[in-house]
Every structure is written in structure tokens, then in C-alpha cells.
PDB file of C-alpha atoms in Angstrom:
ATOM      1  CA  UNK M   1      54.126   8.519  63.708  1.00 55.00           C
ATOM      2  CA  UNK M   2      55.536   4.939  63.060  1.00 59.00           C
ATOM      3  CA  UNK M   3      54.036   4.918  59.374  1.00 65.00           C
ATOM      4  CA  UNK M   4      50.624   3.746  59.857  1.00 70.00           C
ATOM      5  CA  UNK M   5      47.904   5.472  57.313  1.00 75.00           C
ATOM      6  CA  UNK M   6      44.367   6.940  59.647  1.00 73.00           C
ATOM      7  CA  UNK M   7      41.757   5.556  58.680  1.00 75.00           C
ATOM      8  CA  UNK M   8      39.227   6.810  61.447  1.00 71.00           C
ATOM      9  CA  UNK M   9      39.324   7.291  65.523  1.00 66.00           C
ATOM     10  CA  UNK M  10      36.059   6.298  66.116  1.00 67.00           C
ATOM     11  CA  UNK M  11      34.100   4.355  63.083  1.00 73.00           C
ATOM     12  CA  UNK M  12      35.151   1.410  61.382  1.00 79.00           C
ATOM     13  CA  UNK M  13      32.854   1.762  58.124  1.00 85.00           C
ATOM     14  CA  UNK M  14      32.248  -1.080  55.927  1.00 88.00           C
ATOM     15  CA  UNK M  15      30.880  -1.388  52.710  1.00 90.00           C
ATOM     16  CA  UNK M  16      27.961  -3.855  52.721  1.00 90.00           C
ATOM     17  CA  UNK M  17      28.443  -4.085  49.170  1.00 91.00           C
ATOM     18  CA  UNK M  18      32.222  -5.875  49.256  1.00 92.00           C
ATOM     19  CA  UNK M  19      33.349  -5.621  52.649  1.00 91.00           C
ATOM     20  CA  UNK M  20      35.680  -2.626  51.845  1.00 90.00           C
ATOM     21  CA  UNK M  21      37.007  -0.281  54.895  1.00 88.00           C
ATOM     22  CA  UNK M  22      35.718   3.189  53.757  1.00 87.00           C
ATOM     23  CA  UNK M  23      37.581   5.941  55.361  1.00 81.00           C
ATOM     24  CA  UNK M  24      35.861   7.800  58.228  1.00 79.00           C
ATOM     25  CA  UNK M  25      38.787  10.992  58.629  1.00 76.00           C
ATOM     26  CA  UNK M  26      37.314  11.954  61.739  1.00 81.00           C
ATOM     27  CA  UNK M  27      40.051  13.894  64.103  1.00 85.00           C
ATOM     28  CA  UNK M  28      41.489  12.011  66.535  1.00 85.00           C
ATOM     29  CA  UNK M  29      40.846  12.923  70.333  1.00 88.00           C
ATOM     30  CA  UNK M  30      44.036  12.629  72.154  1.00 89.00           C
ATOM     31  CA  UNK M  31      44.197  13.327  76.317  1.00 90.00           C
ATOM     32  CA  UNK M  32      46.497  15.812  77.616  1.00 91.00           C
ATOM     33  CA  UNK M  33      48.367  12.549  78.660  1.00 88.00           C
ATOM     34  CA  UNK M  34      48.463  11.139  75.328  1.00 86.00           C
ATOM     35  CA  UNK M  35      49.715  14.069  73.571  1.00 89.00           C
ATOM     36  CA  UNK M  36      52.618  14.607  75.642  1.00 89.00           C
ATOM     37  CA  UNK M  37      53.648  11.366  75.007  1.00 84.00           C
ATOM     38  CA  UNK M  38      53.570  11.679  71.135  1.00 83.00           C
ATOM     39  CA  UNK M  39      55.567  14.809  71.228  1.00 85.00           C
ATOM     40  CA  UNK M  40      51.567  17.088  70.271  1.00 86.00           C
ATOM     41  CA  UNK M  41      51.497  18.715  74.116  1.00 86.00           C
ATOM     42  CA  UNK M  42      50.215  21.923  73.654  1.00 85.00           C
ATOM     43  CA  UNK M  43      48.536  21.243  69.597  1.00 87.00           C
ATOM     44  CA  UNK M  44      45.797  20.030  67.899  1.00 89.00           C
ATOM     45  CA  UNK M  45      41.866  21.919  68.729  1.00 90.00           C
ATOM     46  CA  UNK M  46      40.631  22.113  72.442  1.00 90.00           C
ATOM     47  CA  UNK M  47      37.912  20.170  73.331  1.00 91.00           C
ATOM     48  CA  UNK M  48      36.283  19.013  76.817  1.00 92.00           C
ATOM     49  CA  UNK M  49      39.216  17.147  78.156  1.00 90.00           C
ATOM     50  CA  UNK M  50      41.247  16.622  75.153  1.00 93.00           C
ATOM     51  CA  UNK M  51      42.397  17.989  71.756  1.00 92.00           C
ATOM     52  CA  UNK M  52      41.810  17.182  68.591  1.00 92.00           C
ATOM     53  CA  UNK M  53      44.556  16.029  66.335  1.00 89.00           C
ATOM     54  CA  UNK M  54      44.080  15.339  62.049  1.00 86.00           C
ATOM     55  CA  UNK M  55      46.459  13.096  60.965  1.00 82.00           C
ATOM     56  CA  UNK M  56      48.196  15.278  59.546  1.00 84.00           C
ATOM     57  CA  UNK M  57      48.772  16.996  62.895  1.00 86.00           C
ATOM     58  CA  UNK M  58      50.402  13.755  63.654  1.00 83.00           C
ATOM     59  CA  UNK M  59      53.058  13.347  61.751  1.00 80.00           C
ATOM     60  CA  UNK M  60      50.772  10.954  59.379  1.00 80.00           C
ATOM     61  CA  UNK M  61      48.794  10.527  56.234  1.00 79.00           C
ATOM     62  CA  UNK M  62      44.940  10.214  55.808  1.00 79.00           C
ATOM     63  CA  UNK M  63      44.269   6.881  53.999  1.00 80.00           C
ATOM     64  CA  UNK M  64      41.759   8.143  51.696  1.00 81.00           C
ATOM     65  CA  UNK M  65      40.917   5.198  49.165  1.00 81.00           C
ATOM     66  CA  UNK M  66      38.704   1.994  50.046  1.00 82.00           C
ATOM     67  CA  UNK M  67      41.112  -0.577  51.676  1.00 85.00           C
ATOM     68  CA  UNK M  68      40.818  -4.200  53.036  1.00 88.00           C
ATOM     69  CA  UNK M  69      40.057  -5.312  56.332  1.00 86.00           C
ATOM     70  CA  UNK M  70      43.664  -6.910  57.110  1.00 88.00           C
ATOM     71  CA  UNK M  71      43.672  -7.755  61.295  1.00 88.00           C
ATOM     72  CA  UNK M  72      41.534  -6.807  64.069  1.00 88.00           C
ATOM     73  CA  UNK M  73      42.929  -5.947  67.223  1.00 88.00           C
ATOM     74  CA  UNK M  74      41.149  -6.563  70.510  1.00 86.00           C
ATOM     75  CA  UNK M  75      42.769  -4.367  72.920  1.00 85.00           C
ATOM     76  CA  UNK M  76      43.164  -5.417  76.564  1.00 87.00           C
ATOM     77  CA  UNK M  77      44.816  -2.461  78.168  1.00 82.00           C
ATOM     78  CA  UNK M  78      46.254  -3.675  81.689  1.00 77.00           C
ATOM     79  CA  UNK M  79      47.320  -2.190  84.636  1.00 61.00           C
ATOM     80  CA  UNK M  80      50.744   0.327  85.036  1.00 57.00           C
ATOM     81  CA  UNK M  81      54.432  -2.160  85.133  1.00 59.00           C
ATOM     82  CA  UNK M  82      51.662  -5.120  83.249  1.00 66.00           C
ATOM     83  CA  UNK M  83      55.563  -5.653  81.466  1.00 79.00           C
ATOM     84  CA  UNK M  84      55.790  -5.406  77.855  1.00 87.00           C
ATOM     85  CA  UNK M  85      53.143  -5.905  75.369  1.00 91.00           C
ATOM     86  CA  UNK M  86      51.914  -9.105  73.992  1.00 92.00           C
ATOM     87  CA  UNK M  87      50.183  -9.489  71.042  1.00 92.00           C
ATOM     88  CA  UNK M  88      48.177 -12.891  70.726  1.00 92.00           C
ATOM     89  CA  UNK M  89      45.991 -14.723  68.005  1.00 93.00           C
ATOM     90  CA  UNK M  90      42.609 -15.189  68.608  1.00 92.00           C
ATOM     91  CA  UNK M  91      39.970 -16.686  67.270  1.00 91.00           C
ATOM     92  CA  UNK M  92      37.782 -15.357  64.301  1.00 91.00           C
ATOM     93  CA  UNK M  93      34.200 -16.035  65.995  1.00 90.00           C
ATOM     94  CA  UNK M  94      35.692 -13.440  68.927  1.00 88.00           C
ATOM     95  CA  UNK M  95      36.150 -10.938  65.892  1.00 89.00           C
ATOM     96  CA  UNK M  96      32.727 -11.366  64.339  1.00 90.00           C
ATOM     97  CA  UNK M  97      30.704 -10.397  68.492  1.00 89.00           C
ATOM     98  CA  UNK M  98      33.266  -7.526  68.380  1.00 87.00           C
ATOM     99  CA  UNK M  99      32.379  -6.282  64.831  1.00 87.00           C
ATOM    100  CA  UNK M 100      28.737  -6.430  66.099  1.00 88.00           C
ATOM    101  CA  UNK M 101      28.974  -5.958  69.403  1.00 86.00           C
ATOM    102  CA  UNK M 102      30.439  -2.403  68.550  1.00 82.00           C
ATOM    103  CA  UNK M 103      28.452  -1.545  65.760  1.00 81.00           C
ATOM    104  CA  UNK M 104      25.527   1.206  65.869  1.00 76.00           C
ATOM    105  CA  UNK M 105      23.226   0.327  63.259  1.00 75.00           C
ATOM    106  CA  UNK M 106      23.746  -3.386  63.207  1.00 75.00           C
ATOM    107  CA  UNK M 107      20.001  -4.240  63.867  1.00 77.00           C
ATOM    108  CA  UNK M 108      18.627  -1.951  60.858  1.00 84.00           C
ATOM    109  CA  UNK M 109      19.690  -4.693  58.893  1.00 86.00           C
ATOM    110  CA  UNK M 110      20.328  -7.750  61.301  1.00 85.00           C
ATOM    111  CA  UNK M 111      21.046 -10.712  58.794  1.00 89.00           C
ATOM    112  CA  UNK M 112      23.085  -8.087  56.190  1.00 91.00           C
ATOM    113  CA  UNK M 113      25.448  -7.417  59.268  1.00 89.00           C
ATOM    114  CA  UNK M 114      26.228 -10.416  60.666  1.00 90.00           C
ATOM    115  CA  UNK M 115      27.216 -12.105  57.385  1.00 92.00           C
ATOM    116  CA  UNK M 116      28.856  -8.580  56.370  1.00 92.00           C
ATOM    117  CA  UNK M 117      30.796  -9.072  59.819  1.00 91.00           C
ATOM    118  CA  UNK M 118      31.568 -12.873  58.995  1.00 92.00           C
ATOM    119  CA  UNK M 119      32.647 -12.320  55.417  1.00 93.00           C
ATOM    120  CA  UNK M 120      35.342  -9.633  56.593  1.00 92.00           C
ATOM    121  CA  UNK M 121      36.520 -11.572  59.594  1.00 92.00           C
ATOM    122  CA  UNK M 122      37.149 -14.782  57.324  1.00 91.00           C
ATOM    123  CA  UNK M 123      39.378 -12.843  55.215  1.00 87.00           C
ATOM    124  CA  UNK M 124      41.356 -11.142  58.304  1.00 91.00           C
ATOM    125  CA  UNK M 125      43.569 -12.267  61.497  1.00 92.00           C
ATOM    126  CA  UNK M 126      41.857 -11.507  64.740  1.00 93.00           C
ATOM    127  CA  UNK M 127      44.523 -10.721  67.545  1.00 92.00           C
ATOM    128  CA  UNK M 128      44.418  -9.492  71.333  1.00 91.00           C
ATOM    129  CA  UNK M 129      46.659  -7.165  72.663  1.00 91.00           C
ATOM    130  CA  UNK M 130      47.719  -6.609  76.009  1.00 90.00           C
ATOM    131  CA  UNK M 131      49.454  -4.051  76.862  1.00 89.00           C
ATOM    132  CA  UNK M 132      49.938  -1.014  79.364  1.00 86.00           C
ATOM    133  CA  UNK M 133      52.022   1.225  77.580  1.00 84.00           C
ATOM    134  CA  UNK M 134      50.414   2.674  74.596  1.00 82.00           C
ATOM    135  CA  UNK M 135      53.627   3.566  72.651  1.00 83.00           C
ATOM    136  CA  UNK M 136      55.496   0.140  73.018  1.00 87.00           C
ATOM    137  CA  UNK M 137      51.838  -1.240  72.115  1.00 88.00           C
ATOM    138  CA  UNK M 138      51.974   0.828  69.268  1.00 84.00           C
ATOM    139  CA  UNK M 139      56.211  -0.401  68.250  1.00 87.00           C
ATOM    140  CA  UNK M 140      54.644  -3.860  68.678  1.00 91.00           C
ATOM    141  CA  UNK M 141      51.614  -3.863  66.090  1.00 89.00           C
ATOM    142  CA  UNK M 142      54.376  -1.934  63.815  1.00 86.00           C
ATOM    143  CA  UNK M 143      57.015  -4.481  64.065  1.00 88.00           C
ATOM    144  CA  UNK M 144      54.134  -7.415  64.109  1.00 88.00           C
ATOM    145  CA  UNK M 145      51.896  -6.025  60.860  1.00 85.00           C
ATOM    146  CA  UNK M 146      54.438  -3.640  59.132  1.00 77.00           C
ATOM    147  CA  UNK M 147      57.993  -3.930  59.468  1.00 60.00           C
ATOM    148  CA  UNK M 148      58.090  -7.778  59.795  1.00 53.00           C
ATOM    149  CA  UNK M 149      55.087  -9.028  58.460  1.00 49.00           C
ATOM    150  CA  UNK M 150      56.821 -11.507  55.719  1.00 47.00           C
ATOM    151  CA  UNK M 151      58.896 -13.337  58.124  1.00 44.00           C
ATOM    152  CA  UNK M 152      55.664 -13.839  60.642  1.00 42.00           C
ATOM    153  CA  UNK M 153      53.457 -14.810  58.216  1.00 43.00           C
ATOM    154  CA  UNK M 154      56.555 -17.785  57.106  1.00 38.00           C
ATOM    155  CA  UNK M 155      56.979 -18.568  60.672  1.00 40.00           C
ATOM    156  CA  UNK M 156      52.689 -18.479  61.316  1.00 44.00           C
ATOM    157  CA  UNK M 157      53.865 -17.303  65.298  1.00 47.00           C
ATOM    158  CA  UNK M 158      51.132 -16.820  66.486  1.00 43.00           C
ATOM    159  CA  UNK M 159      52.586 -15.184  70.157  1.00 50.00           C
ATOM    160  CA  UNK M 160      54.821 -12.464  69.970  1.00 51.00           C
ATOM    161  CA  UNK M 161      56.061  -9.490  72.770  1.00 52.00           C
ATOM    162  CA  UNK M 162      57.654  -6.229  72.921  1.00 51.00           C
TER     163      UNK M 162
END
């Protein structure tokens, strides 16, 4: 709802041809929770424990066309009253054993997916975030990678908190 395109809830798919992001539309699985808290209580398809939401659903826009890897976010959810978000720059070897670490089919082709997982890092920022509310996590990565990109990327900050 803050303007992001979906790309996928579950599978980060990349080409190991260039490196592209290939879109994976799956629906996203939101808690009864987390759809009360982005306005959906009572929408999207019942499931065990959840519903299902499309993006469109949402309030949002499938991102449908190949796309570059651009940051990678290593979440770090803490406990309830953690204070506000904070969104810090880490380092790109941290990226790489998360790629892998979370892939499925990395050891079908071992040496392919590690420099696959290398080659994308290098050309991304790898950040954590901690946070324990997801909707001023979510106003932070907007005003950090959307809204005021230009004037971070002048300033290279590499802290920043919601």
C-alpha cells in the first residue's frame, strides 16, 4: 500500500543467465493479525491460519517484467516496544550465505549458484532491519529506498531510523 510493486511472497527467482529477478506472483499469506493491520480483515482466500491476498487485493501492482536485484534486506524482527525501526548497512558477504542459505535448489548446481549469488550481491546494498512493528518497518524501507533514495545515496548514511 505505500507504492511498492510484488514481486513474490515466498521465492526470490533469479535468472542464472543475467542475474535478473523474475517475478514469482505467488499470493501473499497474511495472518489474521496482519490483515487487520493493513485495513484486508475479513478479505483475501481462507487458508489454514491465514488468507491469501494478490496484490491486487492489496491496494498494489504485480511487477510483471524482469527487474534488478537493487537491496537485500535481512530482517531482524525484535521483541514488542523494541522502539522504532532501524535500518543498517551490512556487509555484502552476509548477503551472498543469505542468498544461499535460503535457496532450495542451490546444490543442483553448486558453483553456478554461488557465483550467481555473488554477481547479484556485488551489484546490490545489503541492509539489516530491525524492527518490531511491521508497518513503521514498512514507512522506513519506503522513505529509505523510495521516497528519499537520491538524497541517501548523496549523503552514503549508512544508519537511518523511523
Amino acid at each position: 500500500r505505500r507504492g511498492f510493486e510484488y514481486v513474490s511472497d515466498e521465492a526470490l527467482c533469479l535468472s542464472y543467465a543475467d542475474g535478473a529477478v523474475i517475478p514469482y506472483p505467488r499470493p501473499i499469506g497474511l495472518s489474521p493479525w496482519s490483515a487487520a493491520a493493513v485495513g484486508a480483515a475479513g478479505g483475501g482466500a481462507p487458508a489454514v491460519g491465514e488468507a491469501l491476498f494478490t496484490a491486487e487485493d492489496l491496494g498494489s501492482v504485480r511487477h510483471d517484467a524482469p527487474a534488478r536485484l537493487g537491496h537485500v534486506v535481512v530482517l531482524d524482527r525484535t521483541g514488542a516496544g523494541a522502539g522504532s525501526p532501524v535500518l543498517i548497512a551490512a556487509d555484502r558477504p552476509s548477503g551472498v550465505t543469505l542468498l544461499l542459505q535460503q535457496s532450495f535448489n542451490h546444490y543442483r548446481r553448486g558453483a553456478d549458484a554461488v557465483r550467481l549469488a555473488a554477481d547479484v550481491i556485488g551489484d546490490a546494498r545489503v541492509w539489516t532491519l530491525r524492527y518490531s512493528d511491521p508497518l513503521e518497518a514498512a514507512d522506513l524501507l519506503w522513505n529509505s529506498f523510495v521516497h528519499d533514495a537520491g538524497s541517501r545515496q548523496k549523503s552514503g548514511s549508512p544508519e537511518r531510523s523511523g
